[in-house]
mmCIF file of C-alpha atoms and ligand atoms in Angstrom:
data_model
loop_
_atom_site.group_PDB
_atom_site.id
_atom_site.type_symbol
_atom_site.label_atom_id
_atom_site.label_comp_id
_atom_site.label_asym_id
_atom_site.label_seq_id
_atom_site.Cartn_x
_atom_site.Cartn_y
_atom_site.Cartn_z
ATOM 1 C CA MET A 1 19.224 -37.678 -2.801
ATOM 2 C CA ALA A 2 15.902 -37.844 -0.937
ATOM 3 C CA GLU A 3 15.861 -41.607 -1.418
ATOM 4 C CA ALA A 4 19.372 -41.899 -0.014
ATOM 5 C CA GLY A 5 18.173 -39.956 3.014
ATOM 6 C CA GLU A 6 15.350 -42.409 3.415
ATOM 7 C CA PHE A 7 17.827 -45.281 3.304
ATOM 8 C CA THR A 8 19.961 -43.636 5.964
ATOM 9 C CA ARG A 9 16.881 -43.181 8.139
ATOM 10 C CA GLN A 10 16.047 -46.854 7.678
ATOM 11 C CA ALA A 11 19.552 -47.834 8.656
ATOM 12 C CA LEU A 12 19.412 -45.598 11.711
ATOM 13 C CA THR A 13 16.132 -47.063 12.876
ATOM 14 C CA ASN A 14 17.692 -50.464 12.360
ATOM 15 C CA GLN A 15 15.165 -51.661 9.839
ATOM 16 C CA ARG A 16 16.247 -54.377 7.503
ATOM 17 C CA ILE A 17 16.877 -53.715 3.853
ATOM 18 C CA ASP A 18 15.569 -56.092 1.234
ATOM 19 C CA LEU A 19 17.350 -58.030 -1.477
ATOM 20 C CA ALA A 20 16.972 -55.398 -4.233
ATOM 21 C CA GLN A 21 18.235 -52.707 -1.840
ATOM 22 C CA THR A 22 21.195 -54.942 -0.989
ATOM 23 C CA GLU A 23 22.005 -55.079 -4.699
ATOM 24 C CA GLY A 24 21.889 -51.275 -4.665
ATOM 25 C CA LEU A 25 24.371 -51.241 -1.801
ATOM 26 C CA GLY A 26 26.680 -53.568 -3.783
ATOM 27 C CA ASP A 27 26.399 -51.252 -6.800
ATOM 28 C CA LEU A 28 27.196 -48.231 -4.641
ATOM 29 C CA LEU A 29 30.396 -49.852 -3.395
ATOM 30 C CA SER A 30 31.594 -50.472 -6.942
ATOM 31 C CA ALA A 31 30.243 -47.223 -8.470
ATOM 32 C CA GLU A 32 32.952 -45.117 -10.074
ATOM 33 C CA THR A 33 30.980 -42.242 -11.547
ATOM 34 C CA LYS A 34 28.302 -39.885 -10.317
ATOM 35 C CA MET A 35 25.557 -41.364 -12.470
ATOM 36 C CA GLN A 36 26.424 -44.874 -11.303
ATOM 37 C CA GLN A 37 26.229 -43.652 -7.712
ATOM 38 C CA GLN A 38 22.841 -42.050 -8.315
ATOM 39 C CA GLN A 39 21.485 -45.229 -9.886
ATOM 40 C CA ALA A 40 22.798 -47.309 -6.979
ATOM 41 C CA LEU A 41 21.254 -44.909 -4.445
ATOM 42 C CA ASN A 42 17.892 -45.127 -6.209
ATOM 43 C CA LEU A 43 17.940 -48.921 -5.962
ATOM 44 C CA MET A 44 19.196 -48.830 -2.391
ATOM 45 C CA GLY A 45 16.583 -46.220 -1.453
ATOM 46 C CA GLY A 46 13.856 -48.654 -2.510
ATOM 47 C CA ARG A 47 12.709 -47.297 -5.870
ATOM 48 C CA LEU A 48 12.302 -50.787 -7.364
ATOM 49 C CA SER A 49 11.153 -52.278 -4.053
ATOM 50 C CA LYS A 50 8.299 -49.770 -3.794
ATOM 51 C CA LYS A 51 7.191 -50.518 -7.329
ATOM 52 C CA CYS A 52 7.226 -54.262 -6.575
ATOM 53 C CA GLU A 53 5.130 -53.625 -3.469
ATOM 54 C CA GLU A 54 2.606 -51.713 -5.587
ATOM 55 C CA TRP A 55 2.469 -54.547 -8.154
ATOM 56 C CA HIS A 56 2.230 -57.122 -5.367
ATOM 57 C CA SER A 57 -0.859 -55.479 -3.891
ATOM 58 C CA ILE A 58 -2.581 -55.321 -7.307
ATOM 59 C CA ILE A 59 -1.984 -59.056 -7.809
ATOM 60 C CA LEU A 60 -3.049 -59.780 -4.236
ATOM 61 C CA ASN A 61 -6.333 -57.890 -4.695
ATOM 62 C CA ASN A 62 -7.104 -59.865 -7.822
ATOM 63 C CA LEU A 63 -6.085 -63.106 -6.167
ATOM 64 C CA SER A 64 -8.399 -62.374 -3.224
ATOM 65 C CA MET A 65 -11.247 -61.700 -5.605
ATOM 66 C CA ILE A 66 -10.668 -64.971 -7.483
ATOM 67 C CA THR A 67 -10.186 -66.955 -4.270
ATOM 68 C CA ALA A 68 -13.414 -65.534 -2.841
ATOM 69 C CA SER A 69 -15.234 -66.629 -5.937
ATOM 70 C CA ILE A 70 -13.921 -70.180 -5.485
ATOM 71 C CA ASP A 71 -14.993 -70.287 -1.863
ATOM 72 C CA PHE A 72 -18.343 -68.581 -1.991
ATOM 73 C CA SER A 73 -19.893 -69.195 -5.345
ATOM 74 C CA ASP A 74 -21.018 -72.232 -7.241
ATOM 75 C CA GLU A 75 -21.783 -70.105 -10.186
ATOM 76 C CA GLU A 76 -19.527 -68.644 -12.858
ATOM 77 C CA LEU A 77 -18.170 -65.174 -12.260
ATOM 78 C CA PRO A 78 -20.204 -62.442 -13.946
ATOM 79 C CA ASP A 79 -18.752 -61.265 -17.274
ATOM 80 C CA ASN A 80 -18.255 -57.638 -16.193
ATOM 81 C CA ILE A 81 -16.092 -58.704 -13.228
ATOM 82 C CA LEU A 82 -13.975 -60.915 -15.468
ATOM 83 C CA GLU A 83 -13.579 -58.079 -17.949
ATOM 84 C CA GLU A 84 -12.463 -55.668 -15.233
ATOM 85 C CA PHE A 85 -10.092 -58.316 -13.902
ATOM 86 C CA SER A 86 -8.532 -58.848 -17.326
ATOM 87 C CA THR A 87 -8.190 -55.067 -17.931
ATOM 88 C CA LYS A 88 -6.453 -54.576 -14.583
ATOM 89 C CA LEU A 89 -3.966 -57.345 -15.342
ATOM 90 C CA ARG A 90 -3.274 -55.979 -18.821
ATOM 91 C CA ASP A 91 -2.552 -52.547 -17.298
ATOM 92 C CA LEU A 92 -0.258 -54.206 -14.787
ATOM 93 C CA VAL A 93 1.673 -56.066 -17.495
ATOM 94 C CA ARG A 94 2.011 -52.840 -19.479
ATOM 95 C CA ASP A 95 3.416 -51.061 -16.438
ATOM 96 C CA MET A 96 5.935 -53.877 -15.946
ATOM 97 C CA GLU A 97 6.938 -53.774 -19.619
ATOM 98 C CA ALA A 98 7.499 -50.016 -19.351
ATOM 99 C CA ALA A 99 9.660 -50.500 -16.257
ATOM 100 C CA LEU A 100 11.766 -53.092 -18.096
ATOM 101 C CA SER A 101 12.069 -51.191 -21.371
ATOM 102 C CA GLY A 102 15.167 -49.316 -20.234
ATOM 103 C CA HIS A 103 16.761 -52.340 -18.535
ATOM 104 C CA GLN A 104 19.647 -52.657 -20.975
ATOM 105 C CA THR A 105 20.561 -48.982 -20.553
ATOM 106 C CA ALA A 106 20.424 -49.317 -16.751
ATOM 107 C CA GLU A 107 22.615 -52.409 -16.849
ATOM 108 C CA ARG A 108 25.077 -50.683 -19.174
ATOM 109 C CA LEU A 109 25.231 -47.687 -16.855
ATOM 110 C CA ARG A 110 26.089 -50.050 -14.032
ATOM 111 C CA ASN A 111 28.903 -51.727 -16.001
ATOM 112 C CA GLY A 112 29.962 -48.863 -18.271
ATOM 113 C CA PHE A 113 29.042 -48.227 -21.926
ATOM 114 C CA GLN A 114 31.422 -49.733 -24.455
ATOM 115 C CA VAL A 115 32.669 -47.606 -27.337
ATOM 116 C CA ALA A 116 34.792 -49.484 -29.885
ATOM 117 C CA ILE A 117 37.308 -47.685 -32.075
ATOM 118 C CA VAL A 118 37.478 -49.532 -35.388
ATOM 119 C CA GLY A 119 39.123 -48.999 -38.748
ATOM 120 C CA GLU A 120 41.716 -50.305 -41.165
ATOM 121 C CA PRO A 121 45.309 -50.929 -39.942
ATOM 122 C CA ASN A 122 47.538 -47.897 -39.336
ATOM 123 C CA ILE A 123 44.657 -45.450 -39.403
ATOM 124 C CA GLY A 124 45.478 -44.182 -35.882
ATOM 125 C CA LYS A 125 43.139 -46.097 -33.559
ATOM 126 C CA SER A 126 45.709 -46.824 -30.845
ATOM 127 C CA THR A 127 47.084 -43.294 -31.027
ATOM 128 C CA LEU A 128 43.572 -41.949 -30.467
ATOM 129 C CA LEU A 129 43.031 -44.331 -27.543
ATOM 130 C CA ASN A 130 46.281 -43.141 -25.958
ATOM 131 C CA PHE A 131 45.166 -39.542 -26.301
ATOM 132 C CA LEU A 132 41.820 -40.364 -24.654
ATOM 133 C CA ALA A 133 43.625 -42.180 -21.836
ATOM 134 C CA GLY A 134 46.157 -39.392 -21.390
ATOM 135 C CA ARG A 135 48.927 -42.001 -21.349
ATOM 136 C CA ASP A 136 50.534 -44.692 -23.498
ATOM 137 C CA VAL A 137 48.329 -47.703 -22.916
ATOM 138 C CA ALA A 138 48.528 -49.129 -26.430
ATOM 139 C CA LEU A 139 51.528 -49.775 -28.648
ATOM 140 C CA THR A 140 51.537 -47.671 -31.783
ATOM 141 C CA SER A 141 53.795 -48.021 -34.825
ATOM 142 C CA GLU A 142 53.913 -47.302 -38.508
ATOM 143 C CA ILE A 143 53.746 -51.055 -39.129
ATOM 144 C CA ALA A 144 50.219 -52.080 -40.140
ATOM 145 C CA GLY A 145 48.757 -54.748 -37.864
ATOM 146 C CA THR A 146 50.342 -53.600 -34.579
ATOM 147 C CA THR A 147 47.323 -54.109 -32.301
ATOM 148 C CA ARG A 148 46.097 -57.672 -31.749
ATOM 149 C CA ASP A 149 44.330 -57.790 -28.382
ATOM 150 C CA VAL A 150 41.472 -55.494 -27.452
ATOM 151 C CA ILE A 151 42.729 -52.738 -25.142
ATOM 152 C CA GLU A 152 40.328 -50.977 -22.785
ATOM 153 C CA VAL A 153 40.414 -47.524 -21.249
ATOM 154 C CA SER A 154 37.716 -46.309 -18.862
ATOM 155 C CA VAL A 155 36.723 -42.677 -18.831
ATOM 156 C CA ASP A 156 34.262 -40.755 -16.637
ATOM 157 C CA LEU A 157 32.451 -38.490 -19.066
ATOM 158 C CA ASP A 158 30.582 -36.046 -16.799
ATOM 159 C CA GLY A 159 29.269 -38.925 -14.722
ATOM 160 C CA ILE A 160 28.686 -41.317 -17.627
ATOM 161 C CA PRO A 161 31.043 -44.322 -17.438
ATOM 162 C CA ILE A 162 32.554 -45.079 -20.844
ATOM 163 C CA THR A 163 35.018 -47.797 -21.769
ATOM 164 C CA PHE A 164 36.840 -47.072 -25.033
ATOM 165 C CA LEU A 165 38.105 -50.180 -26.818
ATOM 166 C CA ASP A 166 41.060 -50.160 -29.178
ATOM 167 C CA THR A 167 40.825 -53.005 -31.674
ATOM 168 C CA ALA A 168 42.968 -54.672 -34.337
ATOM 169 C CA GLY A 169 42.937 -52.980 -37.744
ATOM 170 C CA ILE A 170 40.597 -54.810 -40.086
ATOM 171 C CA ARG A 171 41.961 -56.240 -43.340
ATOM 172 C CA ASP A 172 42.456 -59.582 -45.131
ATOM 173 C CA THR A 173 45.521 -61.262 -43.687
ATOM 174 C CA GLU A 174 47.477 -64.505 -43.908
ATOM 175 C CA ASP A 175 48.884 -63.994 -40.416
ATOM 176 C CA VAL A 176 47.087 -66.405 -38.040
ATOM 177 C CA ILE A 177 47.529 -64.285 -34.888
ATOM 178 C CA GLU A 178 46.518 -61.073 -36.622
ATOM 179 C CA GLY A 179 43.487 -62.971 -38.013
ATOM 180 C CA LEU A 180 42.472 -63.926 -34.463
ATOM 181 C CA GLY A 181 42.840 -60.285 -33.397
ATOM 182 C CA ILE A 182 40.620 -59.189 -36.294
ATOM 183 C CA GLU A 183 37.974 -61.745 -35.270
ATOM 184 C CA ARG A 184 37.989 -60.269 -31.757
ATOM 185 C CA ALA A 185 37.804 -56.769 -33.175
ATOM 186 C CA LEU A 186 34.749 -57.666 -35.256
ATOM 187 C CA THR A 187 33.017 -59.336 -32.297
ATOM 188 C CA LYS A 188 33.677 -56.342 -30.036
ATOM 189 C CA ALA A 189 32.538 -53.940 -32.757
ATOM 190 C CA ASP A 190 29.362 -55.952 -33.058
ATOM 191 C CA GLN A 191 28.639 -55.935 -29.310
ATOM 192 C CA ALA A 192 29.649 -52.333 -28.663
ATOM 193 C CA ASP A 193 27.075 -49.758 -27.572
ATOM 194 C CA LEU A 194 28.647 -47.297 -29.988
ATOM 195 C CA ARG A 195 31.476 -47.364 -32.556
ATOM 196 C CA VAL A 196 33.928 -44.731 -33.653
ATOM 197 C CA VAL A 197 34.941 -45.670 -37.200
ATOM 198 C CA LEU A 198 38.173 -44.048 -38.366
ATOM 199 C CA VAL A 199 38.487 -43.678 -42.140
ATOM 200 C CA ASP A 200 41.164 -42.458 -44.479
ATOM 201 C CA PRO A 201 40.026 -39.034 -45.760
ATOM 202 C CA THR A 202 41.800 -39.542 -49.077
ATOM 203 C CA SER A 203 40.308 -42.919 -49.969
ATOM 204 C CA GLU A 204 37.109 -42.875 -47.855
ATOM 205 C CA ARG A 205 37.481 -46.672 -47.601
ATOM 206 C CA LYS A 206 35.370 -48.140 -44.814
ATOM 207 C CA PRO A 207 36.819 -51.107 -42.973
ATOM 208 C CA GLY A 208 35.514 -54.216 -44.707
ATOM 209 C CA GLY A 209 33.708 -56.625 -42.383
ATOM 210 C CA VAL A 210 32.211 -53.905 -40.196
ATOM 211 C CA THR A 211 28.612 -53.266 -41.143
ATOM 212 C CA ILE A 212 28.035 -49.574 -40.630
ATOM 213 C CA ARG A 213 25.188 -48.767 -38.221
ATOM 214 C CA SER A 214 23.143 -45.599 -38.349
ATOM 215 C CA ASP A 215 24.532 -44.341 -35.031
ATOM 216 C CA ASP A 216 28.220 -44.972 -35.846
ATOM 217 C CA ILE A 217 30.458 -41.938 -35.510
ATOM 218 C CA ILE A 218 32.530 -41.903 -38.710
ATOM 219 C CA LEU A 219 35.602 -39.687 -38.558
ATOM 220 C CA HIS A 220 38.425 -38.820 -40.932
ATOM 221 C CA ALA A 221 41.680 -39.803 -39.251
ATOM 222 C CA LYS A 222 44.944 -37.875 -38.956
ATOM 223 C CA SER A 223 43.343 -34.470 -39.535
ATOM 224 C CA ASP A 224 46.675 -32.763 -38.799
ATOM 225 C CA ILE A 225 48.169 -34.071 -42.031
ATOM 226 C CA SER A 226 45.055 -34.197 -44.183
ATOM 227 C CA ASN A 227 44.246 -30.517 -43.654
ATOM 228 C CA ARG A 228 40.612 -31.403 -43.104
ATOM 229 C CA GLY A 229 39.995 -29.687 -39.830
ATOM 230 C CA ASP A 230 36.222 -30.073 -40.101
ATOM 231 C CA SER A 231 33.942 -31.458 -37.409
ATOM 232 C CA ASN A 232 34.121 -34.923 -38.948
ATOM 233 C CA SER A 233 37.814 -35.345 -38.416
ATOM 234 C CA VAL A 234 40.138 -36.136 -35.569
ATOM 235 C CA SER A 235 43.820 -36.419 -34.818
ATOM 236 C CA GLY A 236 44.984 -38.715 -32.054
ATOM 237 C CA LEU A 237 48.425 -37.175 -32.399
ATOM 238 C CA THR A 238 47.491 -33.536 -31.734
ATOM 239 C CA GLY A 239 44.113 -34.099 -30.025
ATOM 240 C CA ASP A 240 42.413 -32.034 -32.659
ATOM 241 C CA GLY A 241 38.670 -32.883 -32.782
ATOM 242 C CA VAL A 242 38.780 -35.018 -29.614
ATOM 243 C CA ASP A 243 36.608 -32.597 -27.594
ATOM 244 C CA HIS A 244 34.023 -32.652 -30.332
ATOM 245 C CA LEU A 245 34.136 -36.457 -30.409
ATOM 246 C CA LEU A 246 33.648 -36.634 -26.641
ATOM 247 C CA SER A 247 30.705 -34.261 -26.727
ATOM 248 C CA GLN A 248 29.076 -36.373 -29.464
ATOM 249 C CA VAL A 249 29.585 -39.528 -27.362
ATOM 250 C CA LYS A 250 28.169 -37.779 -24.299
ATOM 251 C CA PHE A 251 25.153 -36.517 -26.200
ATOM 252 C CA ILE A 252 24.352 -39.992 -27.576
ATOM 253 C CA PHE A 253 24.490 -41.680 -24.158
ATOM 254 C CA ALA A 254 22.696 -38.855 -22.348
ATOM 255 C CA ASP A 255 19.881 -39.361 -24.838
ATOM 256 C CA ARG A 256 19.797 -43.123 -24.217
ATOM 257 C CA LEU A 257 19.863 -42.507 -20.461
ATOM 258 C CA SER A 258 16.669 -40.485 -20.697
ATOM 259 C CA ASN A 259 14.861 -43.839 -20.867
ATOM 260 C CA ILE A 260 16.499 -45.708 -18.036
ATOM 261 C CA GLY A 261 14.873 -48.808 -16.589
ATOM 262 C CA LEU A 262 13.868 -49.534 -13.045
ATOM 263 C CA THR A 263 15.859 -52.784 -13.034
ATOM 264 C CA ALA A 264 19.618 -52.857 -13.517
ATOM 265 C CA HIS A 265 20.309 -56.508 -12.700
ATOM 266 C CA GLU A 266 19.513 -59.571 -14.802
ATOM 267 C CA ARG A 267 18.177 -61.328 -11.682
ATOM 268 C CA GLN A 268 15.548 -58.621 -11.212
ATOM 269 C CA ARG A 269 14.619 -58.527 -14.887
ATOM 270 C CA SER A 270 14.219 -62.276 -15.293
ATOM 271 C CA LEU A 271 11.978 -62.547 -12.201
ATOM 272 C CA ILE A 272 9.713 -59.774 -13.459
ATOM 273 C CA ILE A 273 9.578 -61.502 -16.863
ATOM 274 C CA GLU A 274 8.636 -64.743 -15.091
ATOM 275 C CA CYS A 275 5.915 -62.879 -13.192
ATOM 276 C CA MET A 276 4.642 -61.374 -16.467
ATOM 277 C CA SER A 277 4.518 -64.756 -18.191
ATOM 278 C CA HIS A 278 2.223 -66.112 -15.440
ATOM 279 C CA LEU A 279 0.064 -62.984 -15.776
ATOM 280 C CA HIS A 280 -0.130 -63.557 -19.549
ATOM 281 C CA ASN A 281 -1.366 -67.086 -18.816
ATOM 282 C CA VAL A 282 -4.025 -65.695 -16.492
ATOM 283 C CA ILE A 283 -5.161 -63.156 -19.097
ATOM 284 C CA ALA A 284 -5.355 -65.886 -21.774
ATOM 285 C CA MET A 285 -7.354 -68.150 -19.431
ATOM 286 C CA VAL A 286 -9.839 -65.388 -18.641
ATOM 287 C CA ASP A 287 -10.152 -64.319 -22.274
ATOM 288 C CA HIS A 288 -10.978 -67.908 -23.255
ATOM 289 C CA ASN A 289 -13.576 -68.275 -20.508
ATOM 290 C CA PHE A 290 -11.495 -70.920 -18.817
ATOM 291 C CA GLU A 291 -13.657 -72.477 -16.136
ATOM 292 C CA GLU A 292 -11.074 -73.937 -13.766
ATOM 293 C CA VAL A 293 -10.913 -70.951 -11.442
ATOM 294 C CA GLU A 294 -8.518 -72.789 -9.077
ATOM 295 C CA LEU A 295 -5.930 -72.948 -11.857
ATOM 296 C CA VAL A 296 -6.327 -69.244 -12.579
ATOM 297 C CA ALA A 297 -5.691 -68.565 -8.881
ATOM 298 C CA GLU A 298 -2.675 -70.867 -8.980
ATOM 299 C CA GLU A 299 -1.160 -68.924 -11.900
ATOM 300 C CA LEU A 300 -1.753 -65.646 -10.052
ATOM 301 C CA ARG A 301 -0.061 -67.049 -6.979
ATOM 302 C CA ALA A 302 2.907 -68.146 -9.122
ATOM 303 C CA SER A 303 3.181 -64.619 -10.549
ATOM 304 C CA MET A 304 3.270 -63.222 -7.012
ATOM 305 C CA ILE A 305 5.945 -65.667 -5.878
ATOM 306 C CA ALA A 306 8.224 -64.625 -8.769
ATOM 307 C CA LEU A 307 7.622 -60.944 -8.037
ATOM 308 C CA ASP A 308 8.265 -61.345 -4.313
ATOM 309 C CA GLU A 309 11.653 -62.862 -5.044
ATOM 310 C CA VAL A 310 12.794 -59.566 -6.586
ATOM 311 C CA VAL A 311 12.752 -58.041 -3.128
ATOM 312 C CA GLY A 312 13.633 -61.310 -1.432
ATOM 313 C CA LYS A 313 10.489 -62.504 0.284
ATOM 314 C CA PHE A 314 12.329 -64.761 1.094
ATOM 315 C CA ASN A 315 14.686 -67.353 -0.124
ATOM 316 C CA ILE A 316 17.980 -67.696 1.695
ATOM 317 C CA GLU A 317 19.674 -69.100 -1.433
ATOM 318 C CA SER A 318 18.954 -65.909 -3.372
ATOM 319 C CA VAL A 319 20.091 -63.730 -0.472
ATOM 320 C CA LEU A 320 23.405 -65.571 -0.378
ATOM 321 C CA GLY A 321 23.647 -65.469 -4.185
ATOM 322 C CA VAL A 322 23.216 -61.698 -4.216
ATOM 323 C CA ILE A 323 25.656 -61.175 -1.369
ATOM 324 C CA PHE A 324 28.302 -63.316 -3.092
ATOM 325 C CA SER A 325 27.871 -61.723 -6.511
ATOM 326 C CA SER A 326 27.566 -58.131 -5.288
ATOM 327 C CA PHE A 327 30.365 -58.144 -2.786
ATOM 328 C CA CYS A 328 32.793 -60.468 -4.602
ATOM 329 C CA LEU A 329 33.061 -62.781 -1.599
ATOM 330 C CA GLY A 330 34.312 -66.330 -1.762
ATOM 331 C CA LYS A 331 36.333 -65.843 -4.956
HETATM 332 N N1 LIG B 1 50.219 -37.344 -38.259
HETATM 333 C C1 LIG B 1 49.516 -38.237 -37.596
HETATM 334 N N2 LIG B 1 49.983 -39.475 -37.433
HETATM 335 C C2 LIG B 1 49.261 -40.394 -36.763
HETATM 336 C C3 LIG B 1 48.010 -40.049 -36.185
HETATM 337 N N3 LIG B 1 47.509 -41.147 -35.584
HETATM 338 C C4 LIG B 1 48.421 -42.127 -35.746
HETATM 339 N N4 LIG B 1 49.475 -41.681 -36.445
HETATM 340 C C5 LIG B 1 50.638 -42.455 -36.851
HETATM 341 O O1 LIG B 1 50.198 -43.524 -37.705
HETATM 342 C C6 LIG B 1 50.862 -44.746 -37.374
HETATM 343 C C7 LIG B 1 49.845 -45.797 -36.979
HETATM 344 O O2 LIG B 1 49.209 -45.416 -35.790
HETATM 345 P P1 LIG B 1 48.475 -46.442 -34.815
HETATM 346 O O3 LIG B 1 47.805 -45.628 -33.768
HETATM 347 O O4 LIG B 1 49.412 -47.503 -34.385
HETATM 348 O O5 LIG B 1 47.416 -47.057 -35.832
HETATM 349 P P2 LIG B 1 46.377 -48.232 -35.581
HETATM 350 O O6 LIG B 1 45.141 -47.879 -36.311
HETATM 351 O O7 LIG B 1 46.252 -48.527 -34.141
HETATM 352 O O8 LIG B 1 47.066 -49.447 -36.329
HETATM 353 P P3 LIG B 1 46.896 -51.035 -36.104
HETATM 354 O O9 LIG B 1 47.058 -51.317 -34.662
HETATM 355 O O10 LIG B 1 47.986 -51.622 -36.924
HETATM 356 O O11 LIG B 1 45.561 -51.388 -36.640
HETATM 357 C C8 LIG B 1 51.850 -44.397 -36.259
HETATM 358 O O12 LIG B 1 53.101 -44.176 -36.840
HETATM 359 C C9 LIG B 1 51.279 -43.137 -35.655
HETATM 360 O O13 LIG B 1 52.267 -42.317 -35.070
HETATM 361 C C10 LIG B 1 47.534 -38.710 -36.363
HETATM 362 O O14 LIG B 1 46.444 -38.318 -35.915
HETATM 363 N N5 LIG B 1 48.331 -37.862 -37.072
HETATM 364 MG MG1 LIG B 2 46.613 -50.208 -33.066
#
């Protein structure tokens, strides 16, 4: 919370906050769980902004060096200086790549991780969802093919925001509407961060069409009637095995959250990628002994412009864009 304190101090001394910090403020207003709040406070407290400042000054130093060489020398730059220059930029790009490596996890934390419940019809998916929700959100019946639309339930799992998705049972069908529901189920299963696959303990059939991933949680359904009360089974009717399921889900996401990125917004990520692509051009130019030093400087300047936009130095269009998207104005 030290960073939050810093933000409060800034606010009290009436300093302005930058664009990335404004995004943090937007995230804080829509945060629903503790971990979302912490992530928002980090952004608002200037964690990304400080890193951008650090990167900015490295680029600026290199730009000054290159610019000086244009102004004051008719001769080529000595090889050892060029080598040092290229090494520094490679280190910088590596640092940026590391900061972006956990971007998807950070973005998912902001929006909630999606966990799809999939399986053949009648296996008990909607009943399990209702148990997780603590209320009847989905219709259940003994008729196979009850669920058509995807039904969502959000849960705060010790600070981790999880959205469980109930999907249509997967099978071959002649029914057009059920077929559309199955298509949606397969798409959602494909996009989900994690899947809970319910299977029939007597037949062990896996739902056709869903390609099993290594991190899928595969559970025997209806453990109350199958008498298989082991740790791989669950009953949405009695709640048997649900605690174990939730602790598995929590463990999986806590592990993913151990590598969380510095950026949590696509806008931030794409600007840093743009900055990196200019830096890659610079590195390639230097490595190939490119002689047009002015063009190298131009590429460096372009990398700095992209980077500066992350924190909003300063383009009124992007400020308005962030304000509109973060605060849901003008809708
Ligand atoms: N005994 C027992 N019955 C269950 C359990 N889960 C579901 N059922 C029953 O099985 C039937 C089907 O349950 P649903 O939850 O609708 O199954 P579903 O997988 O959502 O089915 P579709 O929406 O058709 O794909 C209902 O009659 C439920 O009451 C369970 O854990 N134990
Ligand atoms: Mg259902």
